[in-house]
Each structure stands twice: as structure tokens, then as C-alpha cells.
Coordinates of C-alpha atoms in Angstrom, one line a residue:
X1 CA -90.9 48.9 -180.3
X2 CA -89.9 52.4 -178.5
X3 CA -89.7 53.0 -175.1
X4 CA -90.3 56.3 -172.9
X5 CA -87.3 57.4 -171.0
X6 CA -87.3 59.7 -167.7
X7 CA -84.4 61.0 -166.1
X8 CA -83.5 63.8 -163.9
X9 CA -80.7 64.6 -161.9
X10 CA -79.8 67.7 -159.7
X11 CA -76.4 68.2 -158.1
X12 CA -74.9 70.6 -156.1
X13 CA -71.1 71.5 -155.0
X14 CA -69.7 73.9 -152.6
X15 CA -66.8 74.8 -151.0
X16 CA -65.5 77.8 -148.7
X17 CA -62.0 79.7 -148.3
X18 CA -60.7 78.4 -151.6
X19 CA -58.7 80.6 -153.8
X20 CA -60.3 82.2 -157.2
X21 CA -58.2 80.0 -159.0
X22 CA -59.3 76.8 -157.7
X23 CA -62.9 77.9 -157.9
X24 CA -62.3 78.8 -161.7
X25 CA -60.5 75.1 -162.3
X26 CA -62.8 73.4 -160.5
X27 CA -66.0 74.6 -162.2
X28 CA -64.0 73.9 -165.6
X29 CA -63.3 70.4 -164.4
X30 CA -67.0 69.6 -163.6
X31 CA -68.2 71.1 -166.9
X32 CA -65.6 69.3 -168.7
X33 CA -66.7 65.7 -167.2
X34 CA -70.0 66.2 -168.4
X35 CA -69.4 67.6 -171.8
X36 CA -67.0 64.6 -172.0
X37 CA -69.0 61.7 -170.8
X38 CA -69.9 59.1 -173.1
X39 CA -73.3 59.7 -172.4
X40 CA -75.6 62.3 -174.3
X41 CA -77.6 62.2 -171.5
X42 CA -75.1 64.1 -169.5
X43 CA -73.6 66.2 -172.0
X44 CA -76.7 68.4 -172.2
X45 CA -76.5 69.1 -168.6
X46 CA -77.2 72.7 -167.4
X47 CA -75.0 74.7 -165.2
X48 CA -75.8 77.6 -162.8
X49 CA -72.7 79.4 -161.1
X50 CA -73.6 81.4 -158.1
X51 CA -70.0 81.3 -156.4
X52 CA -68.5 84.6 -154.8
X53 CA -65.0 85.0 -156.0
X54 CA -64.5 88.0 -153.7
X55 CA -66.0 85.7 -150.6
X56 CA -63.6 82.5 -152.1
X57 CA -66.7 80.5 -152.0
X58 CA -67.9 77.8 -154.7
X59 CA -71.6 77.4 -155.4
X60 CA -72.3 75.4 -158.2
X61 CA -75.3 73.7 -159.7
X62 CA -75.6 71.1 -162.4
X63 CA -78.9 69.9 -163.5
X64 CA -81.2 68.1 -166.3
X65 CA -84.6 66.9 -166.9
X66 CA -84.9 64.6 -169.8
X67 CA -88.5 63.2 -170.9
X68 CA -88.7 61.4 -174.3
X69 CA -91.4 59.5 -175.2
X70 CA -89.3 57.3 -177.4
X71 CA -85.8 56.7 -176.2
X72 CA -83.5 58.2 -178.7
X73 CA -80.1 56.4 -177.7
X74 CA -81.0 53.1 -176.3
X75 CA -77.4 52.3 -175.1
X76 CA -77.0 56.0 -172.8
X77 CA -80.4 55.2 -171.5
X78 CA -79.2 51.5 -170.3
X79 CA -75.9 52.6 -168.9
X80 CA -77.4 56.1 -167.4
X81 CA -77.4 55.0 -163.8
X82 CA -73.8 53.9 -164.0
X83 CA -72.5 56.5 -166.0
X84 CA -73.7 59.5 -163.6
X85 CA -72.4 57.7 -160.9
X86 CA -69.0 57.0 -162.3
X87 CA -68.7 60.9 -163.1
X88 CA -69.7 61.9 -159.8
X89 CA -67.1 59.7 -158.3
X90 CA -64.7 61.0 -160.5
X91 CA -65.5 64.7 -159.3
X92 CA -65.1 64.2 -155.7
X93 CA -61.9 61.9 -156.0
X94 CA -60.7 65.0 -158.1
X95 CA -62.0 67.8 -155.9
X96 CA -62.2 66.1 -152.5
X97 CA -62.2 69.7 -150.7
X98 CA -65.8 69.9 -152.1
X99 CA -68.9 69.1 -150.7
X100 CA -71.2 68.0 -153.0
X101 CA -75.3 66.5 -153.3
X102 CA -77.8 65.8 -154.8
X103 CA -80.3 63.1 -156.3
X104 CA -80.9 61.5 -159.8
X105 CA -83.9 59.1 -161.0
X106 CA -84.1 57.0 -164.2
X107 CA -87.3 55.3 -165.5
X108 CA -86.8 53.1 -168.4
X109 CA -88.3 49.9 -169.8
X110 CA -90.2 49.5 -166.9
X111 CA -87.6 50.0 -164.4
X112 CA -87.3 53.0 -162.2
X113 CA -84.5 53.9 -160.1
X114 CA -84.0 57.0 -157.8
X115 CA -80.9 57.8 -155.6
X116 CA -79.5 60.3 -153.5
X117 CA -75.8 61.1 -152.9
X118 CA -73.4 63.1 -150.9
X119 CA -69.5 63.5 -150.9
X120 CA -68.4 65.7 -147.9
X121 CA -65.1 67.7 -148.0
X122 CA -62.3 65.4 -146.9
X123 CA -63.8 62.4 -148.7
X124 CA -62.6 61.2 -152.4
X125 CA -65.7 59.4 -153.1
X126 CA -69.7 59.7 -153.2
X127 CA -71.9 57.8 -150.6
X128 CA -75.2 56.6 -153.0
X129 CA -78.5 55.7 -151.4
X130 CA -80.8 54.1 -153.1
X131 CA -84.1 56.0 -152.4
X132 CA -88.0 54.2 -153.3
X133 CA -88.5 55.5 -157.0

């Protein structure tokens, strides 16, 4: 039996008054967190860098929308919510100067989950809130 899968995530990161090298290293870290994730559904994230190096402002977006009629990776589908939460917490812990917010949703095998999250500058963690799916 094959199950349909639906995953969507949107992540926005921002920081002001930070050095150009920190902007570059932060973006590289985030990209590596997604590329190095054990989840195939995080490895395919799309990135949009709207940072302004001259204004010392980091503005970075990560997003993905996945719809599969038949799930291609059962293990990754089942662990998606925990996997994305772990990546977000690792980003917040390593880059506590970032403001980060967004949402992610997951629908698989008759279950639906939707979360919003945020991490404010000075926090080393993400605050997750489960929303009605």
C-alpha cells in the first residue's frame, strides 16, 4: 500500500548589523544543515538569499513544498517533523543572533501536523507552536 505525502516548510532568517563574513558563514551553515540532513525532504530545500552585504543585513529564506502521490521514503516521511525541528534548533543554537520564524506542515498516513516557530535574537532555541492542521 502506498500513501500520499504532503510536506511544506517556509523559514525566514534575519539579522542586522552583522559583519559580511558572519553573513556568509551563517548562510553556509544553514545550507549545510539542510544538505547534510538525514532527511531527503530537507536535502531538496530551495534557498533565497536577499542579504545586503553593504548594509550588514542578513535576510535568508528556506522553503520547500513536496507532494507525492506515493511516498518515496517511508522512514524520512515518518520522522520529518522531528528532523525539521532538530535542524531548526541546531541553527538557533549555533546562531543565536538570528531572528528566525516560519512554519512547516506534514500530512502522511492519515495524520496531519502544522507548526509555527520562532527564535528571537539572543535565544539559543526555537519555540514551536502546534497549529490546527
